[in-house]
């Protein structure tokens, strides 16, 4: 029963949006977030009767991750091409 209750905490709810603070190189997730059902800030380990599964969360994270990795790959390919052209120019001289 305790395991089932833990799964229904706010941090795992479709109505909950976590707050983040800006760190040095990345964003840190805080222990609070906004509940769209209650229209107020809630602790991530709270729970209530309005809990619902977030069906779009995993798909969205994967899509965003794929897009970011694609952009990184494009940038790395451009850098590789620039470095190869510089090396070819040095070899010709």
Tab-separated table of C-alpha atoms in Angstrom:
chain	number	residue	atom	x	y	z
A	1	UNK	CA	0.000	0.000	0.000
A	2	UNK	CA	2.830	2.398	0.867
A	3	UNK	CA	4.452	1.801	-2.562
A	4	UNK	CA	1.169	2.610	-4.316
A	5	UNK	CA	0.781	5.829	-2.289
A	6	UNK	CA	4.382	6.861	-3.092
A	7	UNK	CA	3.631	6.596	-6.820
A	8	UNK	CA	0.731	9.030	-6.384
A	9	UNK	CA	2.790	11.879	-4.980
A	10	UNK	CA	2.688	15.325	-6.576
A	11	UNK	CA	6.055	15.001	-8.346
A	12	UNK	CA	4.559	12.165	-10.417
A	13	UNK	CA	1.228	13.889	-11.175
A	14	UNK	CA	0.043	15.352	-14.472
A	15	UNK	CA	-1.253	18.458	-12.656
A	16	UNK	CA	2.160	19.245	-11.107
A	17	UNK	CA	4.899	21.351	-12.670
A	18	UNK	CA	8.226	21.420	-10.835
A	19	UNK	CA	10.089	24.650	-10.175
A	20	UNK	CA	13.771	24.971	-11.081
A	21	UNK	CA	16.599	27.247	-9.959
A	22	UNK	CA	19.512	28.205	-12.159
A	23	UNK	CA	22.725	26.492	-11.201
A	24	UNK	CA	26.218	27.045	-12.598
A	25	UNK	CA	25.890	24.881	-15.707
A	26	UNK	CA	22.373	23.494	-15.413
A	27	UNK	CA	19.028	23.928	-13.700
A	28	UNK	CA	18.345	22.328	-10.310
A	29	UNK	CA	14.889	20.957	-9.549
A	30	UNK	CA	13.421	22.344	-6.317
A	31	UNK	CA	11.241	20.526	-3.784
A	32	UNK	CA	8.209	22.644	-4.736
A	33	UNK	CA	6.117	23.056	-7.832
A	34	UNK	CA	2.830	24.449	-9.100
A	35	UNK	CA	-0.371	22.377	-8.897
A	36	UNK	CA	-2.763	23.389	-11.677
A	37	UNK	CA	-5.736	21.761	-9.894
A	38	UNK	CA	-5.291	23.701	-6.644
A	39	UNK	CA	-3.680	26.771	-8.293
A	40	UNK	CA	-1.001	26.943	-5.617
A	41	UNK	CA	2.538	25.867	-4.829
A	42	UNK	CA	2.820	22.354	-3.366
A	43	UNK	CA	5.619	20.232	-1.955
A	44	UNK	CA	6.654	17.430	-4.317
A	45	UNK	CA	5.880	14.671	-1.769
A	46	UNK	CA	2.298	15.806	-1.119
A	47	UNK	CA	-0.649	13.927	-2.600
A	48	UNK	CA	-4.366	14.539	-3.049
A	49	UNK	CA	-7.533	13.145	-4.615
A	50	UNK	CA	-6.898	14.983	-7.924
A	51	UNK	CA	-3.780	12.968	-8.799
A	52	UNK	CA	-3.658	11.887	-12.432
A	53	UNK	CA	-1.091	10.104	-14.521
A	54	UNK	CA	1.045	12.293	-16.754
A	55	UNK	CA	0.753	10.445	-20.062
A	56	UNK	CA	2.628	13.020	-22.141
A	57	UNK	CA	5.655	13.418	-19.880
A	58	UNK	CA	7.782	10.493	-21.077
A	59	UNK	CA	7.002	11.062	-24.735
A	60	UNK	CA	7.784	14.752	-24.438
A	61	UNK	CA	11.088	14.123	-22.672
A	62	UNK	CA	12.139	11.652	-25.352
A	63	UNK	CA	11.173	14.029	-28.156
A	64	UNK	CA	13.050	16.933	-26.576
A	65	UNK	CA	16.083	14.716	-25.960
A	66	UNK	CA	16.087	13.479	-29.559
A	67	UNK	CA	15.845	17.038	-30.873
A	68	UNK	CA	18.688	18.234	-28.632
A	69	UNK	CA	20.895	15.304	-29.645
A	70	UNK	CA	20.174	15.953	-33.328
A	71	UNK	CA	21.158	19.613	-32.926
A	72	UNK	CA	24.355	18.605	-31.120
A	73	UNK	CA	25.192	16.106	-33.864
A	74	UNK	CA	24.738	18.780	-36.548
A	75	UNK	CA	27.004	21.187	-34.632
A	76	UNK	CA	29.654	18.516	-34.124
A	77	UNK	CA	29.579	17.653	-37.823
A	78	UNK	CA	30.118	21.307	-38.714
A	79	UNK	CA	33.059	21.553	-36.301
A	80	UNK	CA	34.535	18.342	-37.716
A	81	UNK	CA	34.282	19.715	-41.250
A	82	UNK	CA	35.985	22.990	-40.244
A	83	UNK	CA	38.830	21.126	-38.537
A	84	UNK	CA	39.288	18.796	-41.514
A	85	UNK	CA	39.429	21.754	-43.930
A	86	UNK	CA	42.016	23.505	-41.727
A	87	UNK	CA	44.110	20.336	-41.635
A	88	UNK	CA	43.907	19.996	-45.427
A	89	UNK	CA	44.989	23.616	-45.846
A	90	UNK	CA	48.001	23.047	-43.566
A	91	UNK	CA	48.986	19.940	-45.508
A	92	UNK	CA	48.807	21.828	-48.857
A	93	UNK	CA	51.113	24.609	-47.594
